[in-house]
């Protein structure tokens, strides 16, 4: 076996609880598959081994690698599955105990929305107050935290949360009435079965003699309790993970589970995998310095096996220069350094940052794939604002008109729109030309006519302003006058969701500002033409495109589990990374932001570049930034006075190379 001493120890510890702390790039999957193979070689029947992970891809990979190691040694196989697949099998056997039929249905998103809509009608809550999608978001968040309907009302803080807690109970009852569960229920119902029915817990625990759990740092409360219930009899539990890569707290993962493993299993052996085979010594040194600032962690220090060039920090004037510089460098790396497009990744903290890079990559005709999110120009808020701008530029653009005629809601309902469309068809005119005649359209009442007239007049006023004003001022005024921020607040109950959606709107404003700055004669039509060239997303399968040959553009969360020869981590500023929510909220977790930065750094195999914009546009206006505290921590300059300024959010320090 080609294993280092720590890997060998983990593979050959075959009984009792075992915690394998697998640092980034230390061969985690290799250890898991070798350990499964060794268990079978030692005489454990394959069907008595259960390995659980978070994705089908990871489960399939473990199965495939283990089979190769064993060859034709055995016909039976270990059971390898995701948490949710495991729960489905348990529920098929026992869910009758909870009052569901054995052939229960699993509702998809469309089914869930139908139930949510029906429930909201029952309690007489209109979509203007709480949308079905927002109700499902809140219910899913509660379920991820193992909060049942009877508990939700007690922890609800806002009016919307109280309404949602009322709907939550009815939603669950509606599902149960038709013998259905949703995706989150798979975990919750399994947890309930194992907790409430000792015979069920015993039967399921006795099915296996060994349990392995991958990515243990990502388990939520339900998953944690399911693992404890299944392993409590034999105590042959091996969990593999890295607390330094716990970055999913926002979706219910609790790093405390891996940190307290020895408390839960006092006799557990701990093996640390610290030899990093992925990255250069220089990258690993930066990563070690950074993560050492987190105090609540298992102590470990990564060691690299080879050297390379030192990581770099680039300071650019603004986000436009940042994008241009990174894209130009990528062109040079491919042209002169024998790199392929797929060797390079651009990693961002927020969903808004890729916009500038998408623009420059398209302008340079560089193939890229956006991983872990939709294209900036596909987002609802962006499409709404662009529809307004298209209508100002071309009032006869019927698609844009229909999209925003009642967004935000202004009293022009579907019935009114239908009548206006029928009138336009009968007259053979564009719908825009029918709006001034709304008072003559059959079936429209006074309030509807007035609403149509107010909308038409507002668009008309802005259309006239095109002659004398620059695009930026028009766009800012339009967003303000239609009260789009209020619409976001009304539609989305979660502050974080509101913030993210408003950030997309701001980014449209920033895009207009950037266009206006580089064009000698900027017009709204010119901006829209530029968007058409940069925002016309290709509909290729993105995964396959990445495999063929394309630059990877993604968020740091999406980069988890991946690696690239060259990595650009962009936007290394206070408020971006760490995100301003983690700085402003005393209860927020800066440690998780640091872990997120650590994940980004450790994606780089050979070359790492970190960039920051010294100025970044906010609402179209350039504002000075503060270099991220993580830059000082990474480079060993945390004793620099500028570091303390960054941490405390004081005056802008001078950035250092």
XYZ file of C-alpha atoms in Angstrom, residues 25-628:
604
model
C -5.091 17.988 -0.266
C -4.034 15.208 2.140
C -5.651 12.277 0.318
C -8.961 11.975 2.176
C -10.792 9.944 -0.470
C -7.809 7.631 -0.811
C -7.860 6.899 2.920
C -11.617 6.253 2.990
C -11.530 3.802 0.063
C -8.391 2.016 1.294
C -9.976 1.661 4.732
C -13.110 0.085 3.278
C -10.970 -2.331 1.292
C -8.921 -3.178 4.397
C -12.076 -3.855 6.442
C -13.175 -6.369 3.803
C -9.719 -7.962 3.651
C -9.818 -8.352 7.443
C -12.963 -10.467 7.204
C -15.792 -7.945 7.548
C -18.588 -8.812 5.139
C -19.005 -5.979 2.588
C -22.756 -5.745 3.178
C -22.029 -5.021 6.871
C -20.218 -1.780 5.965
C -22.099 1.490 5.485
C -20.369 4.585 4.061
C -22.299 7.847 3.969
C -21.431 11.070 2.174
C -23.187 14.163 0.846
C -23.290 13.714 -2.922
C -24.035 10.870 -5.299
C -20.816 11.682 -7.118
C -18.743 11.147 -3.954
C -20.600 7.906 -3.141
C -20.062 6.587 -6.681
C -16.381 7.498 -6.552
C -15.900 5.632 -3.264
C -17.677 2.583 -4.662
C -15.612 2.613 -7.851
C -12.262 3.061 -6.082
C -13.009 0.374 -3.495
C -14.010 -2.103 -6.218
C -10.716 -1.508 -8.043
C -8.732 -2.169 -4.874
C -10.598 -5.419 -4.165
C -10.751 -6.700 -7.726
C -12.896 -9.828 -7.977
C -12.397 -10.626 -4.320
C -16.104 -10.354 -3.487
C -19.450 -10.235 -5.266
C -21.258 -8.295 -2.533
C -20.604 -4.588 -2.033
C -20.529 -2.162 0.873
C -23.530 0.120 1.070
C -22.446 3.579 -0.027
C -24.966 6.348 -0.265
C -25.863 9.912 0.508
C -27.587 10.763 3.760
C -30.869 11.293 1.938
C -30.684 7.978 0.059
C -29.988 6.160 3.315
C -32.979 7.842 4.928
C -35.281 6.857 2.055
C -34.368 3.186 2.571
C -34.967 3.417 6.334
C -38.295 5.174 5.807
C -39.498 2.603 3.284
C -39.110 -0.004 6.003
C -40.541 1.884 8.969
C -42.369 5.093 8.064
C -45.756 3.502 8.890
C -44.758 4.052 12.536
C -45.102 7.799 11.906
C -48.497 7.494 10.242
C -47.312 7.619 6.613
C -47.899 4.916 3.984
C -44.965 2.666 3.074
C -45.203 3.894 -0.522
C -44.934 7.554 0.513
C -44.304 10.166 -2.164
C -41.386 12.581 -2.185
C -42.594 15.987 -3.365
C -40.454 18.017 -5.730
C -40.263 21.788 -5.757
C -43.316 22.209 -7.974
C -45.416 20.000 -5.728
C -44.214 21.882 -2.648
C -45.122 25.247 -4.151
C -48.638 24.022 -4.935
C -49.119 22.917 -1.323
C -47.622 26.155 -0.003
C -49.922 28.237 -2.209
C -52.969 26.297 -1.028
C -51.971 26.664 2.627
C -51.499 30.420 2.293
C -54.957 30.716 0.761
C -56.376 28.744 3.702
C -54.998 31.190 6.257
C -55.909 34.146 4.004
C -52.357 35.371 3.496
C -51.845 36.990 0.097
C -48.708 36.618 -2.001
C -47.982 40.300 -1.479
C -47.459 39.455 2.206
C -45.795 36.043 1.929
C -44.986 34.259 -1.297
C -45.036 30.436 -1.553
C -41.317 30.422 -2.354
C -40.496 32.481 0.726
C -42.635 30.227 2.915
C -40.763 27.179 1.623
C -37.453 28.937 2.267
C -38.366 29.554 5.908
C -39.714 26.029 6.386
C -36.538 24.523 4.914
C -34.403 26.686 7.176
C -36.368 25.510 10.215
C -36.165 21.892 9.160
C -32.389 22.130 8.644
C -32.168 23.241 12.273
C -34.496 20.372 13.344
C -37.236 22.856 14.275
C -40.688 21.258 14.137
C -43.934 23.178 13.461
C -44.816 23.362 17.155
C -41.415 24.931 17.878
C -41.315 27.401 14.984
C -43.817 29.834 16.503
C -41.711 30.129 19.673
C -38.588 31.197 17.787
C -40.264 33.364 15.130
C -39.061 36.969 15.375
C -40.690 38.908 12.530
C -44.322 39.179 11.478
C -43.569 37.113 8.379
C -41.929 34.412 10.429
C -45.005 34.240 12.660
C -47.230 33.881 9.604
C -44.869 31.265 8.202
C -44.936 29.315 11.477
C -48.752 29.156 11.242
C -48.495 27.956 7.648
C -45.727 25.464 8.528
C -48.073 23.306 10.630
C -50.733 23.295 7.919
C -48.108 22.557 5.271
C -46.910 19.479 7.169
C -50.465 18.307 7.764
C -51.254 18.734 4.064
C -48.246 16.621 3.086
C -49.086 13.933 5.593
C -52.725 13.798 4.480
C -51.659 12.753 0.985
C -48.858 10.494 2.246
C -46.015 12.719 1.055
C -42.778 14.163 2.426
C -40.431 16.796 1.088
C -36.654 16.532 0.785
C -35.961 17.959 4.245
C -38.480 15.556 5.793
C -36.345 12.602 4.758
C -33.854 13.548 7.468
C -36.374 14.733 10.048
C -38.635 11.685 9.776
C -35.656 9.345 10.020
C -34.429 11.212 13.078
C -37.895 10.913 14.655
C -38.102 7.191 13.898
C -34.745 6.433 15.485
C -35.451 8.615 18.516
C -39.050 7.554 19.225
C -39.018 3.851 18.399
C -36.277 1.819 20.144
C -37.062 -1.318 18.119
C -36.608 0.579 14.869
C -33.336 2.070 16.120
C -32.111 -1.380 17.146
C -33.114 -2.978 13.845
C -31.366 -0.315 11.765
C -28.262 -0.231 13.969
C -27.917 -4.027 13.676
C -27.816 -3.937 9.876
C -24.186 -2.799 9.904
C -21.032 -3.402 11.907
C -19.076 -0.436 10.566
C -20.157 3.100 9.701
C -17.993 5.620 7.812
C -19.053 9.249 7.376
C -17.329 11.530 4.871
C -17.203 15.344 5.201
C -18.331 15.091 8.818
C -17.798 18.820 9.372
C -20.788 19.456 7.067
C -23.364 17.491 9.080
C -26.424 19.281 10.407
C -28.240 18.426 13.621
C -30.459 15.700 12.132
C -27.568 13.995 10.332
C -25.478 14.100 13.503
C -28.203 12.433 15.573
C -28.871 9.795 12.886
C -25.166 8.865 12.878
C -25.100 8.569 16.678
C -28.199 6.359 16.666
C -26.831 4.001 14.004
C -23.336 3.674 15.483
C -24.283 3.507 19.162
C -24.421 -0.320 19.249
C -21.145 -1.340 17.618
C -19.267 1.981 18.080
C -17.226 1.243 14.975
C -17.646 4.752 13.680
C -15.070 6.391 11.436
C -15.679 10.033 10.535
C -13.479 11.897 8.085
C -13.434 15.645 7.700
C -11.682 18.938 8.280
C -13.018 21.533 10.688
C -10.885 24.103 8.848
C -13.091 23.589 5.776
C -16.454 23.948 7.500
C -18.110 26.657 5.370
C -21.786 25.735 5.252
C -23.038 27.118 8.559
C -25.593 29.199 6.626
C -27.390 26.024 5.542
C -27.378 24.273 8.905
C -23.972 22.578 9.096
C -22.477 22.686 12.597
C -18.699 22.615 12.963
C -19.246 21.748 16.650
C -19.976 18.144 15.632
C -16.416 17.491 14.504
C -14.900 19.670 17.235
C -16.693 17.713 19.986
C -16.180 14.224 18.546
C -13.968 13.122 21.440
C -16.601 14.306 23.895
C -19.271 12.201 22.168
C -16.948 9.213 21.767
C -14.380 9.417 24.598
C -12.472 6.332 23.508
C -12.008 7.668 19.985
C -8.641 7.623 18.279
C -7.661 10.776 16.370
C -5.470 10.603 13.266
C -4.253 13.782 11.609
C -3.497 13.793 7.885
C -1.136 16.731 7.460
C 0.902 15.963 4.337
C -0.516 18.065 1.529
C 0.062 16.593 -1.952
C -1.824 19.302 -3.827
C -0.145 22.657 -3.321
C 3.296 24.205 -3.238
C 5.137 24.755 0.028
C 4.637 28.480 -0.397
C 0.847 28.209 -0.742
C 0.627 25.816 2.213
C 2.619 28.214 4.420
C 0.147 30.991 3.669
C -2.789 28.712 4.409
C -1.282 27.593 7.718
C -0.674 31.172 8.848
C -4.230 32.166 8.001
C -6.143 29.360 9.667
C -4.071 29.575 12.856
C -6.050 32.740 13.686
C -9.111 30.538 14.326
C -8.891 29.401 17.918
C -11.792 26.908 17.978
C -10.210 24.190 15.857
C -8.321 20.934 15.966
C -4.608 21.695 15.929
C -2.886 20.620 12.724
C -0.222 22.044 10.444
C -0.098 21.109 6.781
C 3.231 20.129 5.198
C 3.828 20.326 1.471
C 5.892 17.922 -0.636
C 7.227 20.357 -3.254
C 8.098 24.021 -3.759
C 7.031 26.581 -6.333
C 6.608 30.286 -6.876
C 5.373 32.462 -4.002
C 1.736 33.604 -4.018
C 1.120 37.163 -5.222
C -1.080 40.054 -4.157
C -2.183 42.474 -6.885
C -3.644 45.858 -6.054
C -5.773 47.339 -8.806
C -7.417 50.713 -9.131
C -11.014 49.440 -9.208
C -13.116 46.362 -10.019
C -12.956 47.079 -13.759
C -9.156 47.199 -13.737
C -9.190 44.095 -11.527
C -11.214 42.135 -14.076
C -9.203 43.423 -17.057
C -5.885 42.591 -15.377
C -6.902 39.081 -14.342
C -8.307 38.250 -17.790
C -5.230 39.662 -19.554
C -2.990 37.558 -17.301
C -5.033 34.449 -18.070
C -4.577 35.100 -21.784
C -0.839 35.384 -21.239
C -0.640 32.209 -19.139
C -2.326 30.200 -21.873
C -0.366 31.832 -24.705
C 3.115 31.742 -23.153
C 3.143 29.295 -20.231
C 1.592 26.174 -21.753
C -1.554 26.401 -19.676
C -5.022 25.407 -20.832
C -8.143 27.436 -20.036
C -9.384 24.693 -17.715
C -6.213 24.968 -15.609
C -7.319 28.350 -14.263
C -10.064 29.363 -11.829
C -11.358 32.750 -10.689
C -12.871 32.546 -7.193
C -15.264 35.164 -5.798
C -16.896 35.647 -2.412
C -20.254 36.986 -3.601
C -22.653 36.207 -6.433
C -22.325 39.737 -7.820
C -18.564 39.773 -8.362
C -18.499 37.538 -11.455
C -20.333 40.169 -13.531
C -17.226 42.192 -14.357
C -15.218 39.031 -15.093
C -17.954 37.597 -17.341
C -17.864 40.830 -19.326
C -14.092 40.782 -19.806
C -13.890 37.044 -20.529
C -16.519 37.386 -23.228
C -14.827 40.474 -24.633
C -11.572 38.508 -24.839
C -13.442 35.530 -26.348
C -12.158 33.243 -23.596
C -14.330 30.191 -22.923
C -15.531 30.056 -19.332
C -18.118 28.349 -17.208
C -19.916 29.845 -14.253
C -20.107 27.217 -11.550
C -22.402 27.256 -8.547
C -24.768 29.945 -9.712
C -26.604 31.491 -12.614
C -25.167 34.039 -14.943
C -25.431 37.551 -13.576
C -27.720 38.560 -16.434
C -30.088 35.657 -15.706
C -31.010 36.859 -12.225
C -34.564 38.037 -11.723
C -33.629 41.458 -10.350
C -31.184 42.087 -13.168
C -33.702 41.001 -15.809
C -36.343 43.256 -14.238
C -34.123 46.343 -14.335
C -32.915 45.576 -17.855
C -36.548 45.167 -18.971
C -37.263 48.694 -17.703
C -34.253 50.036 -19.593
C -35.227 48.219 -22.783
C -38.728 49.660 -22.530
C -37.327 53.184 -22.114
C -35.150 52.683 -25.149
C -37.808 50.882 -27.242
C -41.359 51.338 -25.911
C -42.662 48.810 -28.427
C -40.608 46.022 -26.790
C -43.614 43.950 -25.745
C -41.652 41.249 -23.894
C -40.080 43.849 -21.616
C -43.399 45.658 -21.175
C -45.195 42.501 -20.086
C -42.406 41.637 -17.663
C -42.494 44.863 -15.664
C -45.927 46.384 -16.208
C -46.862 45.283 -12.683
C -43.397 44.990 -11.117
C -43.425 46.328 -8.485
C -47.140 45.714 -8.010
C -49.037 48.853 -9.056
C -52.602 47.635 -9.537
C -52.243 46.296 -13.088
C -53.245 42.686 -12.532
C -53.337 39.744 -14.936
C -56.938 40.421 -15.882
C -56.099 44.004 -16.882
C -53.041 42.906 -18.859
C -55.090 40.276 -20.687
C -57.710 42.845 -21.734
C -54.998 45.263 -22.914
C -53.351 42.527 -24.953
C -56.655 41.519 -26.548
C -57.286 45.144 -27.482
C -53.799 45.463 -28.994
C -54.316 42.311 -31.063
C -57.720 43.454 -32.283
C -56.294 46.816 -33.371
C -53.094 45.356 -34.792
C -51.001 47.705 -32.665
C -48.158 47.255 -30.170
C -49.496 47.070 -26.647
C -47.651 50.272 -25.703
C -49.804 52.215 -28.171
C -52.961 50.871 -26.566
C -52.062 52.081 -23.056
C -53.189 55.717 -23.647
C -56.608 54.333 -24.662
C -57.085 52.232 -21.523
C -60.257 54.152 -20.672
C -61.822 52.846 -23.891
C -60.905 49.181 -23.309
C -63.966 47.134 -22.409
C -64.024 45.646 -18.941
C -61.428 47.899 -17.290
C -62.551 49.670 -14.132
C -61.490 53.083 -12.875
C -58.624 52.021 -10.556
C -57.118 49.817 -13.277
C -57.323 52.625 -15.847
C -55.666 55.060 -13.437
C -52.887 52.554 -12.675
C -52.190 52.041 -16.394
C -52.096 55.800 -16.971
C -49.649 56.377 -14.075
C -47.360 53.660 -15.418
C -47.482 54.980 -18.989
C -46.809 58.530 -17.848
C -43.838 57.438 -15.714
C -42.213 55.529 -18.594
C -42.941 58.462 -20.899
C -41.184 60.930 -18.587
C -38.062 58.817 -18.426
C -38.136 58.225 -22.173
C -37.966 62.011 -22.713
C -34.985 62.284 -20.351
C -32.918 60.111 -22.694
C -32.342 63.137 -24.922
C -30.537 65.272 -22.354
C -29.259 63.027 -19.546
C -26.576 60.390 -19.297
C -27.573 56.759 -18.728
C -26.265 56.517 -15.158
C -28.467 59.279 -13.786
C -31.513 57.927 -15.590
C -30.970 54.389 -14.300
C -30.468 55.508 -10.700
C -33.533 57.738 -10.821
C -35.664 55.011 -12.400
C -34.776 52.424 -9.754
C -35.526 54.980 -7.072
C -38.824 56.151 -8.602
C -40.278 52.664 -9.107
C -39.315 51.816 -5.482
C -37.563 48.638 -6.521
C -35.749 48.330 -3.197
C -39.113 48.370 -1.414
C -40.247 45.638 -3.782
C -37.291 43.452 -2.760
C -38.022 44.069 0.909
C -41.671 43.191 0.350
C -41.027 40.053 -1.647
C -38.215 38.490 0.373
C -38.454 38.155 4.149
C -34.838 37.277 4.889
C -32.414 40.209 5.349
C -29.569 38.224 3.782
C -31.742 37.432 0.762
C -32.778 41.067 0.461
C -29.199 42.179 0.644
C -28.019 39.774 -2.034
C -30.813 40.736 -4.415
C -30.272 44.451 -3.876
C -26.552 43.919 -4.481
C -27.451 42.572 -7.935
C -29.417 45.757 -8.635
C -26.481 47.864 -7.477
C -24.226 45.881 -9.766
C -26.380 46.859 -12.750
C -25.858 50.490 -11.744
C -22.128 49.829 -11.471
C -22.117 48.234 -14.917
C -23.778 51.353 -16.364
C -21.217 53.547 -14.594
C -18.338 51.483 -15.983
C -19.789 51.624 -19.512
C -20.323 55.394 -19.248
C -16.729 55.890 -18.138
C -15.199 54.088 -21.111
C -17.562 55.301 -23.873
C -17.061 58.766 -25.351
C -20.743 59.138 -26.225
C -22.624 56.910 -23.800
C -26.281 56.175 -24.457
C -28.780 53.814 -22.895
C -29.050 51.988 -26.220
C -25.267 51.597 -26.318
C -25.257 50.079 -22.849
C -28.028 47.640 -23.787
C -26.154 46.580 -26.909
C -23.082 45.897 -24.796
C -25.170 43.829 -22.388
C -26.611 41.866 -25.298
C -23.092 40.894 -26.317
C -21.852 40.051 -22.821
C -25.003 38.704 -21.221
C -26.270 36.353 -23.902
C -25.472 33.157 -22.021
C -24.657 30.066 -23.986
C -26.886 27.196 -22.948
C -24.232 24.494 -23.141
C -23.985 22.050 -20.304
C -21.582 23.849 -18.018
C -19.992 20.797 -16.470
C -19.146 19.324 -19.840
C -17.911 22.702 -21.030
C -15.563 22.829 -18.047
C -14.297 19.373 -18.836
C -13.644 20.316 -22.451
C -11.616 23.440 -21.808
C -12.863 26.597 -20.056
C -11.842 28.997 -17.307
C -13.783 28.233 -14.121
C -15.569 31.249 -12.642
C -17.211 30.461 -9.336
C -17.893 31.410 -5.755
C -15.659 30.157 -2.971
C -18.496 27.950 -1.712
C -18.774 26.277 -5.107
C -14.995 25.677 -5.208
C -15.028 23.317 -2.213
C -13.679 19.909 -3.237
C -12.061 21.201 -6.451
C -8.461 22.043 -7.332
C -6.756 23.950 -10.137
C -3.157 24.536 -11.216
C -3.720 28.296 -11.063
C -6.173 30.231 -8.913
C -7.149 33.911 -8.802
C -8.934 34.900 -5.580
C -10.486 38.283 -6.249
C -12.075 40.996 -4.114
C -9.796 40.623 -1.087
C -11.307 43.569 0.766
C -13.022 44.146 4.097
C -16.749 43.821 3.549
C -16.273 41.367 0.703
C -14.002 38.795 2.346
C -14.709 38.776 5.201
C -18.261 39.615 4.167
C -19.670 42.701 5.830
C -22.432 40.656 7.509
C -19.815 38.783 9.520
C -18.225 42.077 10.579
C -21.359 44.082 11.370
C -23.270 41.396 13.264
C -21.757 40.629 16.684
C -23.320 37.169 16.538
C -21.889 36.392 13.103
C -18.945 34.114 12.523
C -15.761 35.712 11.179
C -14.107 32.335 11.764
C -16.277 30.801 9.028
C -15.248 33.593 6.669
C -11.622 32.776 7.469
C -12.301 29.095 6.749
C -13.846 30.145 3.447
C -10.697 32.084 2.592
C -8.628 29.034 3.597
C -10.675 26.828 1.262
C -10.002 29.255 -1.586
C -6.256 29.412 -0.954
C -5.948 25.628 -0.783
C -7.612 25.147 -4.189
C -4.373 26.335 -5.816
C -1.910 23.660 -6.851
C 0.932 25.643 -8.434
C 0.120 29.334 -8.601
C -1.987 31.578 -6.375
C -2.852 35.221 -7.034
C -4.955 37.370 -4.708
C -6.366 40.659 -5.958
C -8.021 43.658 -4.366
C -9.616 46.758 -5.816
C -8.494 49.932 -4.050
C -11.810 51.483 -5.082
C -15.090 49.685 -5.680
C -18.298 51.159 -7.047
C -21.265 51.451 -4.778
C -24.419 52.710 -6.435
C -22.325 53.766 -9.410
C -19.861 55.824 -7.362
C -16.284 54.738 -6.682
C -15.595 54.358 -2.970
C -12.260 53.524 -1.318
C -11.879 50.044 0.140
C -9.951 48.555 3.045
C -7.694 45.586 2.300
C -8.961 42.372 3.843
